[in-house]
CSV table of C-alpha atoms in Angstrom, one decimal:
chain,number,residue,atom,x,y,z
A,45,MET,CA,0.0,-0.1,0.0
A,46,LEU,CA,3.2,2.2,0.4
A,47,ASN,CA,4.3,1.8,-2.8
A,48,ILE,CA,0.9,2.9,-4.1
A,49,HIS,CA,0.9,5.7,-2.1
A,50,TYR,CA,4.1,7.1,-2.8
A,51,TRP,CA,3.1,6.6,-6.5
A,52,LEU,CA,-0.1,9.0,-6.3
A,53,LYS,CA,1.9,11.4,-4.3
A,54,HIS,CA,5.1,11.4,-6.0
A,55,ASP,CA,5.2,9.7,-9.5
A,56,LEU,CA,1.5,10.4,-11.0
A,57,PHE,CA,1.2,13.2,-13.5
A,58,THR,CA,4.6,14.6,-12.8
A,59,PHE,CA,6.8,15.5,-15.9
A,60,PRO,CA,8.6,12.4,-15.7
A,61,TRP,CA,5.5,10.4,-15.3
A,62,TRP,CA,4.0,12.0,-18.8
A,63,VAL,CA,7.6,11.4,-20.1
A,64,LEU,CA,7.3,7.9,-19.6
A,65,LEU,CA,3.6,7.6,-20.9
A,66,MET,CA,4.6,9.3,-24.2
A,67,THR,CA,7.8,6.7,-24.3
A,68,LEU,CA,5.0,3.8,-23.9
A,69,ILE,CA,2.7,5.1,-26.8
A,70,ALA,CA,4.4,7.2,-29.1
A,71,PRO,CA,6.9,4.7,-30.3
A,72,TRP,CA,4.1,2.3,-31.5
A,73,MET,CA,2.5,5.0,-33.6
A,74,ILE,CA,5.5,5.6,-35.3
A,75,TRP,CA,6.2,2.0,-35.7
A,76,TRP,CA,3.0,1.4,-37.3
A,77,LYS,CA,3.4,4.1,-39.8
A,78,LEU,CA,7.1,3.0,-40.7
A,79,VAL,CA,7.0,-0.9,-40.3
A,80,ASP,CA,7.3,-2.7,-43.5
A,81,LYS,CA,3.8,-4.4,-43.8
A,82,SER,CA,4.9,-6.9,-46.1
A,83,ARG,CA,7.5,-8.1,-43.5
A,84,ILE,CA,5.6,-7.4,-40.1
A,85,ALA,CA,5.5,-10.9,-38.7
A,86,VAL,CA,9.7,-11.4,-38.9
A,87,ILE,CA,10.1,-7.8,-37.7
A,88,LEU,CA,7.3,-8.5,-34.7
A,89,VAL,CA,9.3,-11.9,-33.9
A,90,TYR,CA,12.5,-9.7,-33.9
A,91,GLY,CA,10.7,-7.2,-31.5
A,92,LEU,CA,9.3,-10.0,-29.1
A,93,PHE,CA,12.8,-11.7,-28.6
A,94,MET,CA,14.3,-8.3,-27.9
A,95,SER,CA,11.6,-7.3,-25.8
A,96,ILE,CA,12.1,-10.8,-23.6
A,97,LEU,CA,15.8,-10.4,-23.5
A,98,ILE,CA,15.7,-6.6,-22.6
A,99,ILE,CA,13.0,-7.3,-19.6
A,100,MET,CA,15.3,-10.4,-18.6
A,101,LEU,CA,18.5,-8.1,-18.4
A,102,ASP,CA,16.4,-5.1,-16.9
A,103,GLU,CA,15.3,-7.4,-14.1
A,104,ILE,CA,18.6,-9.1,-13.4
A,105,GLY,CA,20.2,-5.5,-13.1
A,106,ILE,CA,17.3,-4.6,-10.6
A,107,SER,CA,17.8,-7.7,-8.7
A,108,PHE,CA,21.4,-6.8,-8.4
A,109,GLY,CA,20.6,-3.5,-7.5
A,110,LEU,CA,22.6,-2.3,-10.2
A,111,TRP,CA,20.2,0.5,-11.1
A,112,SER,CA,16.7,1.5,-9.8
A,113,TYR,CA,13.8,3.5,-11.2
A,114,PRO,CA,12.8,6.5,-8.8
A,115,THR,CA,9.8,7.3,-10.9
A,116,GLN,CA,7.9,4.8,-12.5
A,117,LEU,CA,4.5,4.8,-14.9
A,118,ILE,CA,2.7,2.1,-12.8
A,119,ARG,CA,4.6,1.5,-9.6
A,120,ILE,CA,3.5,-2.3,-9.1
A,121,LEU,CA,5.5,-3.1,-11.8
A,122,PRO,CA,9.2,-2.8,-10.8
A,123,GLY,CA,10.9,-2.3,-14.2
A,124,LEU,CA,10.7,0.4,-16.7
A,125,TYR,CA,8.4,-1.1,-18.8
A,126,PRO,CA,7.5,1.9,-21.3
A,127,VAL,CA,11.2,1.7,-22.4
A,128,ASP,CA,11.4,-2.4,-22.2
A,129,PHE,CA,7.9,-3.0,-24.2
A,130,SER,CA,7.8,-0.1,-26.3
A,131,PHE,CA,11.0,2.3,-26.9
A,132,LEU,CA,13.6,0.0,-27.4
A,133,PRO,CA,12.0,-2.9,-28.9
A,134,VAL,CA,10.4,-0.5,-31.5
A,135,ALA,CA,13.8,1.0,-32.2
A,136,HIS,CA,15.2,-2.2,-32.8
A,137,MET,CA,12.7,-3.2,-34.8
A,138,LEU,CA,13.2,-0.3,-37.1
A,139,LEU,CA,17.0,-1.1,-37.0
A,140,PHE,CA,16.3,-4.5,-38.3
A,141,GLN,CA,14.0,-3.5,-40.9
A,142,TYR,CA,16.1,-0.5,-42.4
A,143,PHE,CA,19.6,-2.3,-42.0
A,144,ARG,CA,19.1,-5.8,-43.3
A,145,ASN,CA,22.7,-6.5,-44.4
A,146,TRP,CA,25.2,-7.3,-41.4
A,147,ARG,CA,27.7,-4.6,-42.0
A,148,SER,CA,25.1,-1.7,-42.1
A,149,PHE,CA,23.3,-3.1,-39.3
A,150,LEU,CA,26.1,-3.3,-37.3
A,151,ILE,CA,27.3,0.4,-37.9
A,152,ALA,CA,23.5,1.4,-37.1
A,153,VAL,CA,23.3,-0.6,-33.9
A,154,THR,CA,26.9,0.8,-32.8
A,155,ILE,CA,25.7,4.5,-33.1
A,156,THR,CA,22.3,3.6,-31.9
A,157,GLY,CA,24.0,2.0,-28.7
A,158,ALA,CA,26.0,5.2,-28.2
A,159,VAL,CA,23.3,7.4,-28.3
A,160,PHE,CA,21.2,4.9,-26.1
A,161,SER,CA,24.1,4.9,-23.7
A,162,PHE,CA,25.7,8.5,-23.6
A,163,LEU,CA,22.4,10.4,-24.3
A,164,GLY,CA,19.4,8.3,-23.6
A,165,GLU,CA,20.5,7.0,-20.2
A,166,PRO,CA,22.1,10.4,-18.6
A,167,LEU,CA,18.5,11.9,-19.8
A,168,PHE,CA,16.7,9.8,-17.8
A,169,VAL,CA,19.0,9.9,-14.9
A,170,TRP,CA,18.4,13.9,-15.4
A,171,LEU,CA,14.6,13.3,-15.5
A,172,ASP,CA,15.0,11.3,-12.0
A,173,ILE,CA,13.3,8.2,-14.0
A,174,TYR,CA,16.8,6.0,-13.7
A,175,GLU,CA,18.9,5.6,-10.9
A,176,LEU,CA,22.3,4.1,-11.6
A,177,ASN,CA,23.5,2.7,-8.3
A,178,HIS,CA,26.5,0.3,-9.4
A,179,TRP,CA,26.5,1.0,-12.9
A,180,GLU,CA,28.2,3.2,-15.4
A,181,TYR,CA,26.9,4.5,-18.7
A,182,TYR,CA,29.6,2.9,-20.7
A,183,TYR,CA,28.5,-0.7,-19.1
A,184,SER,CA,25.5,-0.4,-21.3
A,185,PHE,CA,27.2,0.4,-24.5
A,186,PRO,CA,28.3,-3.1,-25.7
A,187,ILE,CA,25.2,-4.6,-24.1
A,188,TYR,CA,22.9,-2.5,-26.5
A,189,ILE,CA,25.1,-3.9,-29.4
A,190,ALA,CA,25.4,-7.4,-28.3
A,191,LYS,CA,21.9,-7.9,-27.7
A,192,ALA,CA,20.8,-6.7,-31.2
A,193,ILE,CA,23.5,-8.9,-32.9
A,194,LEU,CA,22.5,-11.8,-30.9
A,195,VAL,CA,18.7,-11.3,-31.7
A,196,LYS,CA,19.3,-10.7,-35.5
A,197,TRP,CA,21.0,-13.8,-35.5
A,198,LEU,CA,18.7,-15.9,-33.8
A,199,VAL,CA,15.9,-14.6,-36.3
A,200,GLU,CA,17.6,-15.0,-39.1
A,201,SER,CA,18.7,-18.2,-38.3
A,202,LEU,CA,15.2,-19.3,-37.5
A,203,MET,CA,13.8,-17.8,-40.6
A,204,THR,CA,16.5,-19.7,-42.7
A,205,ARG,CA,15.5,-22.9,-41.2
A,206,ALA,CA,11.8,-22.1,-42.1
A,207,VAL,CA,12.5,-21.0,-45.6
A,208,LYS,CA,14.6,-24.3,-46.0
A,209,HIS,CA,11.5,-26.6,-44.4
A,210,ALA,CA,9.0,-24.5,-46.5
A,211,GLY,CA,10.6,-25.4,-49.9
A,212,GLY,CA,12.7,-22.5,-50.2
A,213,LYS,CA,10.0,-19.9,-50.4
A,214,GLU,CA,10.3,-17.0,-48.1
A,215,ARG,CA,7.2,-16.2,-45.9
């Protein structure tokens, strides 16, 4: 009950709360306008795997006390779900869609990882949404890159096997 009371008194309708709400809604609106509808299934699979990985890593970080979230959209959820379910997966799905070959994908993911690590995370700290306890921004940088590479490899491997079993026609 104290968590709910704290959320009602200190989080709800504050500027950071509105930022989180927009972080939850706006990326999906943008995604829907930009997504390649002919590849929507594979792009969503990429986004789903990315969301699962992001949430797992976020929960591990919270559990080990590496970071915390002073302001939350919904206090009953410990993670930063507007970012975990919306902003990061959508950003990664757009990278996956627009940068199909490995070389361009690696360049785009590296630039995006730098932006997220060295601009996005400090902005969320400044907004009192994200708090570093035993973590540094530069720790996040290789993780942003590694998870994008891992999920792209996984999805492309699955798609290759699916095409192989479907008789060579991509679906």
